[in-house]
């Protein structure tokens, strides 16, 4: 959840690190810190709680080697002391770490028994102390780090510097870490957006990699032997990771939805041919989706779409639940959806799927992310970097890939397929027209902003739309919002209905239409204000509700795209009216790398 960076070169390290950390802030941000090796070979550490800000109080910043960290607390509350970097007893070795050292308590007790004094409550602090211990026992810095990682259990990406050594050492095991290759300088980062300003040439490090960067270049060692890793050119530009005139990244990213849909279609369609290799589906009896958050909601849409178009049984599980029971999977295809490619529960679910003999496929937005090394097959979404914590364009991109998979697996006649593809191609313009009319959604949002509770309801494919709409609303506006299958309301939630509990009803003109309208009448009868989201050709719905958010008409199966974009805007403008932070909601992080 934390973000780490390292810089080794000729520029002022403090400036590089702070700018890189600002770009990583979305990974976690209750505190931050940097450590610089000064020209006098001293390590100076500056760390504090709160957002990454100016470094004016930090005087000794003339070094060109340093490490930085933005923290999302796991072990120990957010505080200056618990913020990284952490150092050894003498303050000569500094470390930033992302991950969890699961055996830290035992290691700490052992080290304390040997006279090491600890300053923080963190698991990370054992790392500099272990390096110090091995150095004192006579090993050189590099070998001391190698010995240290033999002691560590859990997951880590860490970068370490030592005052009296002109090298930087980084290690990766089960937490993301890349090495950026600049022009005479080197960067480490949890993800590429942090360093795009300086270089787009990166190495995606593998588990077990130890990188030693010196004035002569870099070496990568794995399992005690030197290894070569290919240098990739990142296709993202810095511009894509900037706000581009929008007030928030979230709004910019919602506005990128039409482009994202187009890019996905360009990627996976060659005329009317779908250009994905579906060998992952050969011989499978069923599909199981594992995912978290918005990716879980995309999976629920995937179930509906694949079962309707391709006639294969599909189930969907929260990755965090899937990991705790045995599952018959030997003939299954397990699909993990994860925009970041780093969500710990999803990674673990896919590892389990492999252990149980399933074929595995990942749908992810991040090239070289950890998930891509775990699974048998990968399909990329083409959303570009998503900075706002709240998933918007990556969710829409996931839906697009799911339509493509379902169509490829379906046996529908060619003419029907062509028709469907035409409808997909029309989606970008449909979404553009929603964006063109965002002012009316904004008005509705502003009228919602004084409520503290909202209920989103839907049926069939409308149910995951309701769940995702409610998730967007709660995570950025802090209004308590629930998504519910409309038919379940009578089994409890009815007790909550009344003037202070507006209902957002996802009304879709399919076989659920009449029953949804009955449900709407039932909640109206209990005095809940009702806002429907419905298509422009639905002339009935407005007779039964207080307000209608209109979207262009599409086939029911495509409503997750149009309705979700409108609900993204609804959440955005509600949060904005409430003065919320939006891109960095409290307590949340974009990439959840702890289970
Ligand atoms: C976090 C993010 C969500 C995301 C979820 C799953 O909670 O804030 O936006 O949906 O993680 O992330 P993933 O990267 O696996 O899709």
XYZ file of C-alpha atoms and ligand atoms in Angstrom:
611
model
C 0.000 0.000 0.000
C 2.969 2.184 0.579
C 5.021 3.702 -2.193
C 8.793 3.564 -2.277
C 11.342 5.357 -4.423
C 15.083 5.513 -4.726
C 17.377 7.840 -6.657
C 21.029 7.330 -7.503
C 22.652 9.828 -9.840
C 23.671 13.412 -10.286
C 20.503 15.442 -9.611
C 19.452 16.751 -6.218
C 17.969 13.630 -4.686
C 15.518 15.473 -2.422
C 13.813 17.113 -5.397
C 13.597 13.910 -7.403
C 12.295 11.944 -4.422
C 9.639 14.453 -3.428
C 8.337 14.758 -6.954
C 8.298 10.956 -7.346
C 6.575 10.510 -3.988
C 3.882 12.987 -4.932
C 3.073 10.755 -7.864
C 2.935 7.710 -5.604
C 0.836 9.349 -2.947
C -2.242 7.492 -4.137
C -0.738 4.211 -2.915
C -1.018 5.340 0.684
C -0.485 8.660 2.321
C -0.728 9.034 6.047
C 2.941 9.983 6.350
C 6.070 10.235 4.263
C 9.794 10.590 4.491
C 13.091 10.704 2.656
C 16.688 9.873 3.515
C 19.592 11.468 1.652
C 23.221 10.505 1.603
C 24.987 13.864 1.863
C 28.218 14.780 0.161
C 29.849 14.258 3.564
C 28.705 10.628 3.526
C 26.134 11.114 6.270
C 22.563 9.875 6.129
C 19.999 12.542 6.931
C 16.393 11.590 7.411
C 13.384 13.832 7.134
C 9.925 12.424 7.826
C 6.541 13.623 8.921
C 2.827 12.791 9.026
C 0.373 14.252 6.564
C 0.539 14.965 2.896
C 3.805 15.231 1.044
C 4.660 18.867 1.130
C 7.556 21.188 1.037
C 10.983 20.290 2.289
C 11.910 23.785 3.338
C 12.644 22.738 6.906
C 15.030 20.153 5.571
C 18.407 21.806 5.341
C 20.986 19.148 4.557
C 19.895 18.185 1.125
C 22.931 18.418 -1.085
C 23.162 14.691 -1.857
C 22.470 12.937 -5.139
C 21.565 9.582 -3.602
C 18.453 9.004 -1.556
C 15.347 6.980 -0.817
C 11.760 7.979 -0.102
C 8.522 6.526 1.135
C 4.857 7.347 1.346
C 3.145 5.324 4.039
C -0.263 3.750 4.586
C -0.010 2.452 8.124
C -0.141 -1.268 8.848
C 2.196 -1.842 11.807
C 1.994 1.143 14.142
C -0.136 4.269 13.857
C 0.772 7.108 11.497
C 3.418 9.176 13.282
C 6.748 10.794 12.588
C 8.508 7.939 14.338
C 6.725 5.202 12.397
C 7.157 6.946 9.043
C 9.932 5.573 6.820
C 12.887 5.660 6.173
C 14.016 3.586 9.144
C 17.618 3.372 10.214
C 19.994 1.169 12.175
C 21.297 2.110 15.653
C 23.931 4.437 14.296
C 21.774 6.077 11.660
C 24.202 4.984 8.948
C 21.893 2.592 7.107
C 18.458 3.720 5.925
C 15.689 1.610 4.426
C 12.286 2.212 2.834
C 9.994 -0.797 2.536
C 6.685 -1.784 1.035
C 5.139 -5.071 2.156
C 4.885 -6.871 5.457
C 7.630 -8.712 7.322
C 5.470 -11.356 8.955
C 8.167 -12.678 11.314
C 9.300 -9.216 12.441
C 8.323 -9.720 16.079
C 10.653 -12.697 16.480
C 13.442 -10.923 14.613
C 12.993 -7.799 16.682
C 13.171 -9.693 19.969
C 16.318 -11.450 18.813
C 17.925 -8.171 17.748
C 16.889 -6.420 20.957
C 18.472 -9.310 22.848
C 21.667 -8.537 20.974
C 21.560 -4.867 22.025
C 19.753 -3.185 19.097
C 17.471 -0.320 20.111
C 14.307 0.160 18.100
C 12.636 3.533 17.629
C 9.378 2.606 15.908
C 6.558 0.077 16.093
C 7.045 -0.953 12.466
C 7.962 -4.306 10.998
C 10.345 -2.525 8.609
C 12.794 -1.402 11.240
C 14.206 -4.930 11.591
C 15.707 -4.594 8.099
C 18.301 -1.846 8.760
C 19.141 -3.475 12.089
C 19.728 -6.842 10.436
C 21.947 -5.233 7.798
C 23.853 -3.468 10.574
C 24.234 -6.719 12.520
C 25.701 -8.555 9.543
C 28.004 -5.666 8.682
C 29.264 -5.692 12.264
C 29.840 -9.438 11.990
C 32.254 -8.693 9.169
C 30.235 -8.966 5.979
C 30.412 -6.245 3.367
C 27.237 -4.201 2.754
C 26.099 -6.267 -0.247
C 26.496 -9.589 1.540
C 24.908 -8.169 4.675
C 21.787 -7.359 2.645
C 21.849 -10.847 1.098
C 22.007 -12.401 4.554
C 19.241 -10.118 5.787
C 16.741 -11.279 3.214
C 17.375 -14.895 4.212
C 15.936 -13.952 7.619
C 12.835 -12.206 6.270
C 9.430 -13.848 5.869
C 6.445 -12.128 4.274
C 6.628 -9.710 1.411
C 8.943 -6.870 0.641
C 10.246 -4.400 -1.823
C 12.894 -2.346 -0.119
C 15.650 0.057 -1.015
C 18.612 0.661 1.224
C 21.470 3.168 1.407
C 24.509 3.314 3.656
C 26.380 6.506 4.530
C 29.850 5.211 3.803
C 29.036 3.306 0.590
C 28.389 4.830 -2.816
C 25.950 2.128 -3.832
C 22.226 1.551 -3.494
C 20.741 -1.892 -2.941
C 17.147 -2.882 -3.611
C 15.359 -6.208 -3.154
C 12.015 -7.437 -4.341
C 9.910 -10.309 -3.033
C 6.136 -10.337 -3.582
C 5.828 -6.527 -3.556
C 6.155 -4.388 -6.664
C 9.437 -2.727 -7.570
C 10.866 -1.394 -10.797
C 14.302 -0.150 -11.724
C 14.258 2.922 -13.960
C 17.241 3.453 -16.210
C 17.951 7.129 -16.819
C 20.710 8.897 -18.648
C 23.526 8.320 -16.191
C 21.212 7.849 -13.261
C 18.954 5.175 -11.760
C 15.582 5.138 -10.088
C 13.638 2.655 -8.026
C 9.896 2.937 -7.616
C 6.803 0.976 -6.698
C 5.332 1.872 -10.039
C 6.299 3.637 -13.228
C 4.158 6.749 -12.836
C 6.557 7.884 -10.096
C 9.491 8.199 -12.460
C 7.948 8.838 -15.889
C 9.137 12.430 -15.571
C 12.718 11.184 -15.749
C 12.666 7.999 -17.795
C 10.359 5.535 -19.493
C 12.983 2.752 -19.653
C 12.348 0.309 -16.867
C 13.073 -3.182 -15.658
C 10.198 -4.952 -13.931
C 12.041 -6.794 -11.214
C 11.241 -10.396 -10.363
C 10.733 -12.004 -6.968
C 14.105 -12.719 -5.414
C 15.915 -10.028 -7.412
C 18.579 -8.022 -5.629
C 19.774 -4.946 -7.514
C 23.045 -3.235 -6.774
C 23.403 0.193 -8.335
C 26.803 1.878 -8.354
C 28.666 4.521 -10.360
C 29.602 1.714 -12.801
C 26.011 0.727 -13.576
C 23.708 -1.907 -12.138
C 23.820 -5.641 -11.456
C 20.881 -7.935 -10.694
C 21.412 -11.065 -8.637
C 18.844 -13.760 -8.043
C 19.449 -17.008 -6.150
C 23.112 -16.061 -5.798
C 23.759 -15.691 -9.534
C 23.880 -12.687 -11.818
C 20.814 -12.442 -14.054
C 19.894 -10.291 -17.052
C 16.481 -8.649 -17.222
C 15.066 -6.977 -20.285
C 14.576 -3.217 -20.351
C 11.034 -2.290 -21.339
C 9.856 1.009 -22.741
C 6.734 2.138 -20.895
C 4.015 3.137 -23.353
C 2.513 5.741 -20.963
C 3.373 9.401 -21.179
C 3.778 11.819 -18.311
C 0.874 13.829 -19.685
C -1.423 10.876 -19.052
C -0.431 10.942 -15.395
C -1.203 14.654 -15.004
C -4.481 16.475 -14.402
C -4.491 18.272 -17.746
C -6.581 21.223 -16.576
C -9.196 19.202 -14.712
C -9.874 19.992 -11.083
C -9.378 16.365 -10.073
C -7.834 13.275 -11.603
C -11.154 11.509 -11.098
C -12.986 13.936 -13.373
C -10.235 13.728 -15.959
C -10.328 9.943 -15.831
C -14.130 9.831 -16.173
C -13.719 12.032 -19.257
C -11.199 9.576 -20.659
C -13.801 6.788 -20.745
C -14.689 7.197 -24.445
C -11.006 7.056 -25.401
C -10.465 4.011 -23.206
C -13.336 2.172 -24.882
C -11.925 3.026 -28.306
C -8.425 1.903 -27.341
C -9.699 -1.432 -26.059
C -11.571 -2.038 -29.272
C -8.519 -1.082 -31.346
C -6.430 -3.465 -29.266
C -8.696 -6.483 -29.528
C -10.581 -6.139 -32.811
C -9.272 -6.552 -36.335
C -12.290 -5.527 -38.384
C -14.942 -7.985 -37.298
C -12.408 -10.485 -35.989
C -11.676 -10.674 -32.292
C -7.947 -11.011 -32.014
C -7.538 -12.699 -28.667
C -6.227 -16.184 -28.258
C -8.702 -18.024 -26.057
C -6.657 -21.146 -25.477
C -7.136 -20.348 -21.793
C -10.742 -21.508 -22.192
C -10.105 -24.762 -24.041
C -11.456 -27.727 -22.101
C -12.647 -25.746 -19.102
C -15.935 -26.661 -17.455
C -16.561 -23.365 -15.718
C -15.142 -19.927 -14.978
C -14.466 -18.482 -11.553
C -13.753 -14.768 -11.152
C -11.717 -13.587 -8.187
C -11.339 -9.871 -7.511
C -11.766 -7.021 -5.028
C -13.533 -3.676 -5.028
C -14.603 -2.336 -8.406
C -12.877 -5.239 -10.108
C -15.234 -7.526 -8.192
C -18.176 -5.584 -9.563
C -16.756 -5.850 -13.082
C -16.546 -9.607 -12.472
C -20.256 -9.717 -11.589
C -20.968 -8.038 -14.915
C -18.610 -10.583 -16.503
C -20.676 -13.435 -15.092
C -23.839 -12.015 -16.573
C -22.238 -11.299 -19.940
C -20.406 -14.618 -20.327
C -23.353 -16.706 -19.173
C -25.660 -14.842 -21.578
C -23.385 -14.837 -24.595
C -21.191 -17.879 -24.170
C -23.223 -20.328 -22.132
C -20.449 -21.253 -19.692
C -21.227 -21.451 -15.962
C -19.528 -18.631 -14.080
C -19.194 -17.831 -10.411
C -17.682 -14.796 -8.785
C -15.900 -14.666 -5.452
C -14.297 -11.917 -3.441
C -10.624 -12.817 -3.637
C -10.340 -12.275 0.110
C -12.997 -14.949 0.744
C -11.883 -17.380 -1.912
C -8.577 -17.960 -0.172
C -9.983 -19.658 2.886
C -11.722 -22.741 1.538
C -10.870 -25.717 -0.652
C -12.332 -25.534 -4.130
C -12.745 -28.097 -6.896
C -10.966 -26.182 -9.656
C -9.089 -28.740 -11.712
C -11.256 -28.093 -14.799
C -11.873 -24.418 -14.118
C -10.555 -21.230 -15.600
C -9.920 -18.761 -12.797
C -9.890 -15.138 -13.949
C -8.393 -12.532 -11.643
C -9.389 -8.965 -12.455
C -7.136 -6.336 -10.922
C -6.438 -2.911 -12.370
C -3.232 -2.520 -10.377
C -2.058 -6.105 -10.774
C -0.879 -5.876 -7.172
C -3.904 -6.478 -4.939
C -2.632 -8.989 -2.396
C -5.872 -10.943 -1.995
C -6.304 -11.327 -5.750
C -2.704 -12.471 -6.170
C -3.150 -15.012 -3.393
C -6.418 -16.256 -4.917
C -4.677 -16.857 -8.237
C -1.812 -18.687 -6.522
C -4.375 -20.879 -4.810
C -6.165 -21.477 -8.125
C -2.892 -22.729 -9.595
C -2.306 -25.019 -6.625
C -5.757 -26.501 -7.173
C -4.995 -27.179 -10.822
C -6.989 -24.415 -12.509
C -5.953 -22.496 -15.592
C -5.450 -18.857 -14.706
C -5.984 -15.615 -16.581
C -5.401 -12.061 -15.361
C -7.073 -8.923 -16.643
C -4.939 -5.997 -15.553
C -4.014 -2.458 -16.508
C -0.373 -2.542 -15.479
C 2.321 -3.974 -17.686
C 4.771 -6.129 -15.752
C 2.693 -6.028 -12.553
C 2.993 -8.943 -10.140
C -0.182 -10.649 -11.321
C 1.292 -11.053 -14.796
C 4.021 -13.329 -13.378
C 1.592 -15.546 -11.499
C -0.946 -16.482 -14.151
C -0.872 -18.571 -17.317
C -2.472 -15.898 -19.522
C -2.780 -12.109 -19.394
C -5.108 -9.667 -21.102
C -4.368 -5.974 -20.657
C -6.903 -3.210 -20.336
C -5.854 -0.067 -22.180
C -6.907 2.558 -19.685
C -3.538 4.287 -19.232
C -2.452 5.347 -15.762
C -5.277 5.876 -13.311
C -4.241 8.172 -10.482
C -7.450 8.829 -8.569
C -7.886 6.169 -5.888
C -11.441 5.636 -7.038
C -11.505 3.326 -10.077
C -13.419 4.802 -13.020
C -11.856 4.350 -16.444
C -10.136 1.119 -15.422
C -13.542 -0.296 -14.450
C -14.992 0.623 -17.850
C -11.926 -0.838 -19.571
C -12.400 -4.090 -17.634
C -16.009 -4.276 -18.819
C -14.852 -3.848 -22.399
C -12.379 -6.726 -22.119
C -15.122 -8.883 -20.611
C -17.432 -8.201 -23.561
C -14.608 -9.141 -25.891
C -13.919 -12.409 -24.051
C -17.610 -13.300 -23.945
C -18.011 -12.609 -27.652
C -14.965 -14.665 -28.502
C -16.314 -17.587 -26.464
C -19.815 -17.302 -27.861
C -21.098 -19.346 -30.734
C -23.369 -16.611 -32.055
C -23.780 -16.400 -35.826
C -21.428 -14.043 -37.669
C -24.147 -11.533 -38.519
C -25.180 -11.254 -34.873
C -21.549 -10.847 -33.857
C -21.110 -8.067 -36.398
C -24.181 -6.356 -34.981
C -22.866 -6.625 -31.455
C -19.477 -5.253 -32.459
C -21.181 -2.288 -34.116
C -22.958 -1.592 -30.859
C -19.643 -1.705 -29.007
C -18.192 0.731 -31.535
C -21.049 3.130 -30.898
C -20.407 3.145 -27.153
C -17.724 5.879 -27.111
C -20.158 8.382 -28.610
C -22.927 7.293 -26.268
C -20.577 7.912 -23.355
C -19.517 11.262 -24.817
C -23.120 12.357 -24.827
C -23.381 11.525 -21.099
C -20.304 13.644 -20.465
C -21.763 16.467 -22.556
C -24.773 16.520 -20.278
C -22.923 16.283 -17.013
C -24.401 19.596 -15.807
C -27.756 17.935 -15.186
C -26.119 15.068 -13.264
C -24.298 17.696 -11.264
C -27.604 19.295 -10.265
C -28.963 15.961 -9.091
C -25.730 15.297 -7.215
C -25.926 18.607 -5.433
C -29.450 17.827 -4.281
C -28.179 14.533 -2.837
C -25.269 16.014 -1.003
C -27.150 16.722 2.227
C -28.224 13.141 2.787
C -26.207 10.758 4.923
C -27.664 7.506 3.556
C -28.430 6.286 0.062
C -29.598 2.973 -1.304
C -28.806 1.896 -4.879
C -30.982 -0.849 -6.290
C -30.936 -2.922 -9.467
C -31.875 -6.305 -10.815
C -29.927 -8.761 -12.965
C -27.249 -6.757 -14.784
C -28.531 -3.701 -12.925
C -27.397 -5.201 -9.622
C -23.605 -4.882 -10.171
C -24.281 -1.402 -11.565
C -26.000 -0.546 -8.269
C -23.114 -2.013 -6.261
C -20.508 -0.085 -8.201
C -22.545 3.143 -8.067
C -22.842 2.834 -4.287
C -19.147 2.059 -3.903
C -18.150 5.167 -5.853
C -20.496 7.276 -3.758
C -19.383 5.999 -0.363
C -15.668 6.042 -1.040
C -15.416 9.628 -2.183
C -18.408 11.461 -0.637
C -18.415 9.526 2.679
C -22.196 9.188 2.372
C -23.245 5.769 3.589
C -24.412 4.114 0.367
C -25.526 0.513 -0.116
C -26.063 -1.419 -3.312
C -28.867 -3.958 -3.080
C -30.672 -6.356 -5.407
C -34.084 -4.694 -5.697
C -35.851 -7.933 -4.849
C -34.058 -8.198 -1.511
C -35.297 -4.882 -0.168
C -38.338 -6.457 1.447
C -36.098 -8.782 3.441
C -34.826 -6.172 5.848
C -33.811 -2.907 4.171
C -37.464 -1.832 3.924
C -37.199 -0.972 7.608
C -34.831 1.843 6.660
C -37.033 3.476 4.041
C -38.360 6.971 4.565
C -37.722 10.598 3.665
C -34.092 10.481 4.746
C -33.185 7.446 2.637
C -33.242 8.252 -1.081
C -33.191 5.352 -3.505
C -31.172 5.386 -6.716
C -32.952 2.885 -8.953
C -31.123 1.432 -11.958
C -34.067 0.880 -14.262
C -33.229 -1.107 -17.378
C -35.583 -1.880 -20.221
C -35.168 -5.638 -20.218
C -37.105 -8.469 -18.601
C -36.633 -6.812 -15.192
C -38.355 -3.585 -16.199
C -41.890 -4.172 -14.931
C -40.813 -5.689 -11.674
C -38.329 -2.852 -11.092
C -41.099 -0.329 -11.540
C -43.185 -2.246 -8.981
C -40.240 -2.090 -6.591
C -39.921 1.635 -7.236
C -43.601 2.140 -6.388
C -43.149 0.157 -3.183
C -40.308 2.361 -1.968
C -42.128 5.531 -3.008
C -45.103 4.382 -0.955
C -42.761 4.347 2.035
C -41.746 7.972 1.385
C -38.216 7.395 0.127
C -37.319 9.903 -2.587
C -36.496 7.968 -5.769
C -34.012 8.952 -8.442
C -34.071 6.623 -11.404
C -31.275 6.164 -13.840
C -32.850 5.184 -17.111
C -32.404 5.526 -20.834
C -33.766 8.378 -22.877
C -36.318 6.239 -24.664
C -37.971 5.152 -21.434
C -40.980 7.447 -21.224
C -42.758 5.509 -18.485
C -40.307 5.735 -15.653
C -40.699 9.430 -14.925
C -44.311 8.880 -13.874
C -43.170 6.943 -10.834
C -40.050 8.683 -9.580
C -38.942 12.110 -8.363
C -36.121 12.559 -10.808
C -34.511 10.727 -13.705
C -30.860 10.678 -14.699
C -30.969 10.078 -18.425
C -28.447 8.096 -20.439
C -28.548 7.171 -24.131
C -30.368 3.961 -24.991
C -28.211 0.867 -25.446
C -28.931 -2.860 -25.249
C -29.429 -3.967 -21.643
C -26.193 -5.935 -21.728
C -24.243 -2.726 -22.375
C -25.908 -0.648 -19.656
C -23.060 -1.316 -17.174
C -20.991 1.041 -19.324
C -23.443 3.899 -19.774
C -25.090 3.734 -16.350
C -21.762 3.408 -14.554
C -20.296 6.482 -16.243
C -23.355 8.484 -15.137
C -23.041 7.104 -11.597
C -19.330 7.978 -11.557
C -20.292 11.580 -12.318
C -23.038 11.480 -9.706
C -20.558 10.389 -7.043
C -17.964 12.900 -8.205
C -20.256 15.921 -8.064
C -21.814 14.856 -4.761
C -18.355 14.571 -3.205
C -17.317 17.872 -4.713
C -20.344 19.633 -3.292
C -19.502 18.153 0.118
C -15.973 19.490 -0.168
C -14.326 16.062 -0.035
C -10.805 15.436 -1.143
C -11.958 13.106 -3.991
C -8.698 11.840 -5.494
C -7.336 10.661 -2.176
C -10.240 9.623 0.033
C -9.437 9.180 3.694
C -8.067 5.799 4.810
C -8.037 4.378 1.272
C -5.278 3.431 -1.123
C -5.307 2.608 -4.786
C -3.193 -0.457 -4.566
C -3.993 -2.712 -1.622
C -0.903 -4.835 -1.229
C -1.781 -6.326 2.159
C -4.332 -9.092 2.704
C -8.690 -0.506 -3.983
C -9.007 0.616 -4.944
C -10.245 0.278 -5.744
C -10.054 -1.049 -6.459
C -9.668 -2.162 -5.474
C -9.198 -3.398 -6.197
O -9.677 -0.603 -3.001
O -9.224 1.807 -4.249
O -10.483 1.287 -6.699
O -11.227 -1.393 -7.116
O -8.564 -1.744 -4.663
O -8.020 -3.069 -6.867
P -7.457 -3.827 -8.117
O -6.172 -3.134 -8.415
O -7.236 -5.246 -7.699
O -8.459 -3.718 -9.195
